[in-house]
Every structure is written in structure tokens, then in C-alpha cells.
C-alpha positions in Angstrom: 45.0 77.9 66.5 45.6 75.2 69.1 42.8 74.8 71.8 43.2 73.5 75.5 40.9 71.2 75.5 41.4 70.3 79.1 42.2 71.8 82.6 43.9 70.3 85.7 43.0 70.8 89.5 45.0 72.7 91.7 47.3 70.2 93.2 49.2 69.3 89.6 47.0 66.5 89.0 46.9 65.3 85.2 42.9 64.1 85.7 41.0 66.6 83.8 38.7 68.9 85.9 36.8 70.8 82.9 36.2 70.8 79.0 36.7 73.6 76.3 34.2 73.2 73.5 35.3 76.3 71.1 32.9 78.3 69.1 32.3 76.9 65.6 32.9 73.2 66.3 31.1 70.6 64.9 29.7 67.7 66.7 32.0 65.2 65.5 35.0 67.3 67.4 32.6 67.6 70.2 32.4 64.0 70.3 36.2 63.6 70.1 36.9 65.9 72.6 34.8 64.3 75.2 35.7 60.9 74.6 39.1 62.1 75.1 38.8 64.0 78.2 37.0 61.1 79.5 39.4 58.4 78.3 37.2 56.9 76.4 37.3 54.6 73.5 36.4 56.5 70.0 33.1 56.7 68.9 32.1 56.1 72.2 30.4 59.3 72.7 28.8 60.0 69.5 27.2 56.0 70.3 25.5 57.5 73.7 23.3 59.7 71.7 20.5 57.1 71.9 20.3 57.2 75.4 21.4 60.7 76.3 17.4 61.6 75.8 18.6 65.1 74.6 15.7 67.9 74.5 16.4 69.4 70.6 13.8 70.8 68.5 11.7 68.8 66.4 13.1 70.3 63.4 16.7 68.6 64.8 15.0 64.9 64.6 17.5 63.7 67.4 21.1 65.1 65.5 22.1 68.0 68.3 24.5 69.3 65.5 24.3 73.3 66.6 23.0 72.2 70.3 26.5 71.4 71.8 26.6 75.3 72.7 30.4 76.1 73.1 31.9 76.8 76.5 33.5 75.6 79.4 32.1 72.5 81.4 33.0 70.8 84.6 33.3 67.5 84.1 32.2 66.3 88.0 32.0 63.5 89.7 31.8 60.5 87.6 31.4 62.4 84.3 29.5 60.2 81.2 29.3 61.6 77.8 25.1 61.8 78.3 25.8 64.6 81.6 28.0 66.3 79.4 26.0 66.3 75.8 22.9 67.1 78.4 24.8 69.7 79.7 25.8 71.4 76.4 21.9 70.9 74.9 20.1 72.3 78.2 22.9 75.5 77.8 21.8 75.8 74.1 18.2 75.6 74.9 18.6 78.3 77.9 20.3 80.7 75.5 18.1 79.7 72.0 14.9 79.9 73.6 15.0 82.7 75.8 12.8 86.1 75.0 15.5 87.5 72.8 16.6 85.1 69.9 13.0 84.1 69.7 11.5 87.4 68.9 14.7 87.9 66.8 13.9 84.5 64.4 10.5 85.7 64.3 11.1 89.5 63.2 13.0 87.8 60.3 10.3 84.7 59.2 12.3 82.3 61.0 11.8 79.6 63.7 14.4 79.3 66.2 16.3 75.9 64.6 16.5 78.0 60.9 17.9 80.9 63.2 20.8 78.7 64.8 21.5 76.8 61.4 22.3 81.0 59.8 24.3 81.3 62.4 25.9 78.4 62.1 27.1 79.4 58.6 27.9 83.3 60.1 30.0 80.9 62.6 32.1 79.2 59.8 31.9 81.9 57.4 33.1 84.9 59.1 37.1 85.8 58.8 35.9 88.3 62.2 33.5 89.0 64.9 32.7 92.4 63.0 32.0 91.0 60.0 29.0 88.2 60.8 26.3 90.9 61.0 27.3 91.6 57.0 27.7 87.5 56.7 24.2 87.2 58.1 22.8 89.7 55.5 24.1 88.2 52.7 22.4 85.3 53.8 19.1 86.7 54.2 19.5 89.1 51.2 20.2 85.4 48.9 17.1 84.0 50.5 15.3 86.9 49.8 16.6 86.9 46.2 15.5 83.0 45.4 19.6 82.5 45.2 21.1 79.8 46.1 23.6 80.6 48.8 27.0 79.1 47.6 28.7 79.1 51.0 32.0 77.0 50.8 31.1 76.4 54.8 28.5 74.0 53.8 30.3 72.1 51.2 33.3 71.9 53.4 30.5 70.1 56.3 29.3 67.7 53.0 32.9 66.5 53.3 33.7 66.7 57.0 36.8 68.8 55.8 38.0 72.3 56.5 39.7 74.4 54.3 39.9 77.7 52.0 39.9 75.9 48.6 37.2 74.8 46.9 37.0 73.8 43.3 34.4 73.3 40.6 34.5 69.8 41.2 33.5 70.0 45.2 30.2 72.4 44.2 28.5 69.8 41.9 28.9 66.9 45.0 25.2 65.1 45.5 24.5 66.2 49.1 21.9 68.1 50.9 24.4 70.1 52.3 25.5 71.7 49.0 24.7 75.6 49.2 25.4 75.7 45.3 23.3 73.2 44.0 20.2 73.2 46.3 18.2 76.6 47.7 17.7 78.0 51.0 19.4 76.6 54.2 20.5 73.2 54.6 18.7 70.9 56.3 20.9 71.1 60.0 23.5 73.4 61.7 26.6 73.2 60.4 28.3 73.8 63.6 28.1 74.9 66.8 27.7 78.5 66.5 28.3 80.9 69.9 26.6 84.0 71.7 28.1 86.7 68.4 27.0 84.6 65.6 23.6 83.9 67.1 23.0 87.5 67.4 24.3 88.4 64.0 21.5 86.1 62.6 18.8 87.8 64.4 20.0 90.8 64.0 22.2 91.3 60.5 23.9 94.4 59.9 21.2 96.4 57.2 23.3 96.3 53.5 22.5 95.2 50.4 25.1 92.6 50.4 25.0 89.5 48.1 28.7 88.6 47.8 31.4 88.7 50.1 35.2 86.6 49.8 37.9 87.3 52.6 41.1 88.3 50.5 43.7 88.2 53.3 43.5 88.4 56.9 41.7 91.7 57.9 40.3 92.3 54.5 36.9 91.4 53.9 34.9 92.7 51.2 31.2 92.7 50.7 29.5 94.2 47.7 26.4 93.7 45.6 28.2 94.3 42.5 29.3 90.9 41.0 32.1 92.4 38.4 33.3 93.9 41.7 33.6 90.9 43.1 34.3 88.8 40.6 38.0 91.0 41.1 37.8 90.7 44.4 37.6 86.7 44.4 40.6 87.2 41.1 42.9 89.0 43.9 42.1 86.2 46.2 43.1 83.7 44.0 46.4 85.6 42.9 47.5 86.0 46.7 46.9 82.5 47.4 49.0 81.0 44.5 51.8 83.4 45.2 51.8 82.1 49.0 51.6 78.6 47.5 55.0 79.7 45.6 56.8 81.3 48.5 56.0 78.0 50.7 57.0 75.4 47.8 60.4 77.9 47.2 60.8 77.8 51.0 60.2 74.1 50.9 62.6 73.5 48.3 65.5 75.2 50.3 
């Protein structure tokens, strides 16, 4: 889905007067994006982070992956890429630390930063709004368990990629970051996660969840069973090789 990234002033004028951060982005696109709306050189912004003095967690040890809460900014007068990563970072902090997700990350054994790196995954993971409460306890129910959580999400952030297939191959990389080979969460966000996936991982929809694979759009399916879906992740694979077919037979044309 294509994303304005940037807005104009009243009068027509092409100088951009505010930046989009979507939900679910990762710092590298929130770097991109500001260096673009700012005209700036690449890399630029991702190079201020030693200066920006950013107020993250311990836990984050200076990487504000998860911090950059999505949402609309005004860029101001004389916008820098430290106002606006200060600006994302003081948002997170407002709606991380408040009362609410607090107590939340508690209630569930969690601190705050393990709280926003579930939802993070929730973020990434869930085909639908309705469905990260049942993400976020499969999650917790794998923790729970001592199982490893096998979320493509996080192997898909190992390789700064995004996309539905994963094989064999990509589970056995060498990196923190992959869900298959090492237990309980990784070691940062994997993305920016927004207000309904925050909530889903303080607050996951009760089930006894451990598997879950979205088959086609609108059709999610958890179950504990893993014959049940060990079909379900078969139908998967079926629909998406016969969509492969049609678009190489269309292609062909």
C-alpha cells in the first residue's frame, strides 16, 4: 500500500509541512523518510543518532528501533533529523510509560522494552487489527511453553527484507534475530509497533493458541493442534503456487 509520506501547506507549495511515519515501520524507513522529507543526503539521519541524546530504555542501549512511535509530525521551522527522532522518542515514551502499558507489562512478567518488542512482532505479524490479541497469545503461550517462537517477522528483520516466503534455508541464518533457532524474544523491537499492537501485548486475547499462518486475505487461523495446522500451512502453500501460476501464465501472455 503506498504511503504519503509528505504534506504541503495551503498555498500549493511543494516544501513539505509534516511527516507520516506508518505503523510497523522499521527504523531504517524511518531514517529514509526523514532524510527525504528533509532533502537530505542518505544516511544522513540514521548518522545524527550520536547526537540526538535520545531518552530510550536501558534495555535499548542507544538503538531507538520500536521508539520512533508512528504518527504524524510537523516538521517546523528549521526541522533537523535530532527534533524529529526527539520528537518520535519523547511520543513513545509518553504512550510506553504511562499508568496503563506499565501495569500491563507487569501483569504479564514483563518490563516495558520486552512489552514493545511483542508488540512489535504482533505489529509485523498480524494479517488484521482483530487478530493481534490471538498473535500476542501465541506469543506468550510459546514463552510459556519453553518454544521457540518461529516468527517469519523476525527472520525477515535478520535480513532487512519483507516478504511471505520463507524457506528452510532463511531459518537456520546465524543471527540473534532468528525466532527458530534461539528462544524467547529477540534482543530489540522489530519495528515500530502503534497504539493496537501495543495493547494486544498487554492485553492478549485468552486462547490456547500456539500456531497460527494467514492462508489468504481475511482468513487467519489459529489452533493448538499442529496436524491442524500443519493443513492449514499445506493450503497456504497450495494457494500461493497456484497464484504464482496464474501471474507467470498472465506474464507469459
Amino acid at each position: 500500500m503506498a504511503v504519503p509520506l509528505l504534506t504541503t501547506d495551503d498555498e500549493g507549495e511543494s516544501r513539505p509541512t509534516s511527516l507520516l511515519i506508518p505503523e510497523g515501520w522499521r527504523a531504517t524507513q524511518v531514517y529514509g523518510a526523514v532524510d527525504k522529507a528533509l532533502a537530505l543526503p542518505a544516511g544522513t539521519t540514521k548518522k545524527s543518532l550520536a547526537k540526538a541524546n535520545l531518552k530510550l530504555p536501558n534495555d535499548a542501549e542507544g538503538n531507538p528501533e520500536g521508539y520512533l512511535f508512528p504518527a504524524t509530525y510537523p516538521l517546523g521551522e528549521n526541522p533537523t533529523p535530532e527534533k524529529l527522532l526527539t520528537a518520535m522518542v519523547d511520543t513513545a515514551n509518553k504512550k510506553f510509560t504511562g499508568a496503563p502499558v506499565a501495569a500491563g507489562a507487569q501483569r504479564n512478567a514483563l518490563n516495558v522494552y520486552q512489552a514493545v518488542t511483542i508488540a512489535s512482532i504482533v505489529q509485523a505479524e498480524a494479517a488484521a487489527k482483530e487478530d493481534m490479541g490471538k498473535v500476542a497469545r501465541v506469543i506468550f503461550n510459546r514463552l510459556e511453553r519453553g518454544m521457540p517462537l518461529q516468527m517469519d517477522s523476525t527472520i525477515n528483520y535478520a535480513l532487512g527484507r519483507s516478504t511471505l516466503k520463507t524457506s528452510t534455508k532463511d531459518t537456520k541464518i546465524d543471527s540473534p534475530y532468528n525466532s527458530y533457532q534461539r528462544m524467547g524474544l529477540p534482543p530489540t523491537p522489530i519495528a515500530n509497533p502503534g497504539d493496537e499492537a501495543m495493547t494486544a501485548a498487554i492485553n492478549p486475547t485468552p486462547g490456547d493458541w500456539l500456531y497460527f499462518v494467514t492462508v489468504k486475505p481475511g482468513d487467519t487461523r489459529f489452533t493448538a493442534d499442529y496436524a491442524e495446522h500443519r493443513r492449514n500451512v499445506d493450503e497456504f502453500n497450495r494457494l500461493q503456487q497456484s497464484a504464482s501460476k496464474q501471474a507467470g501464465a498472465g506474464a507469459a501472455k
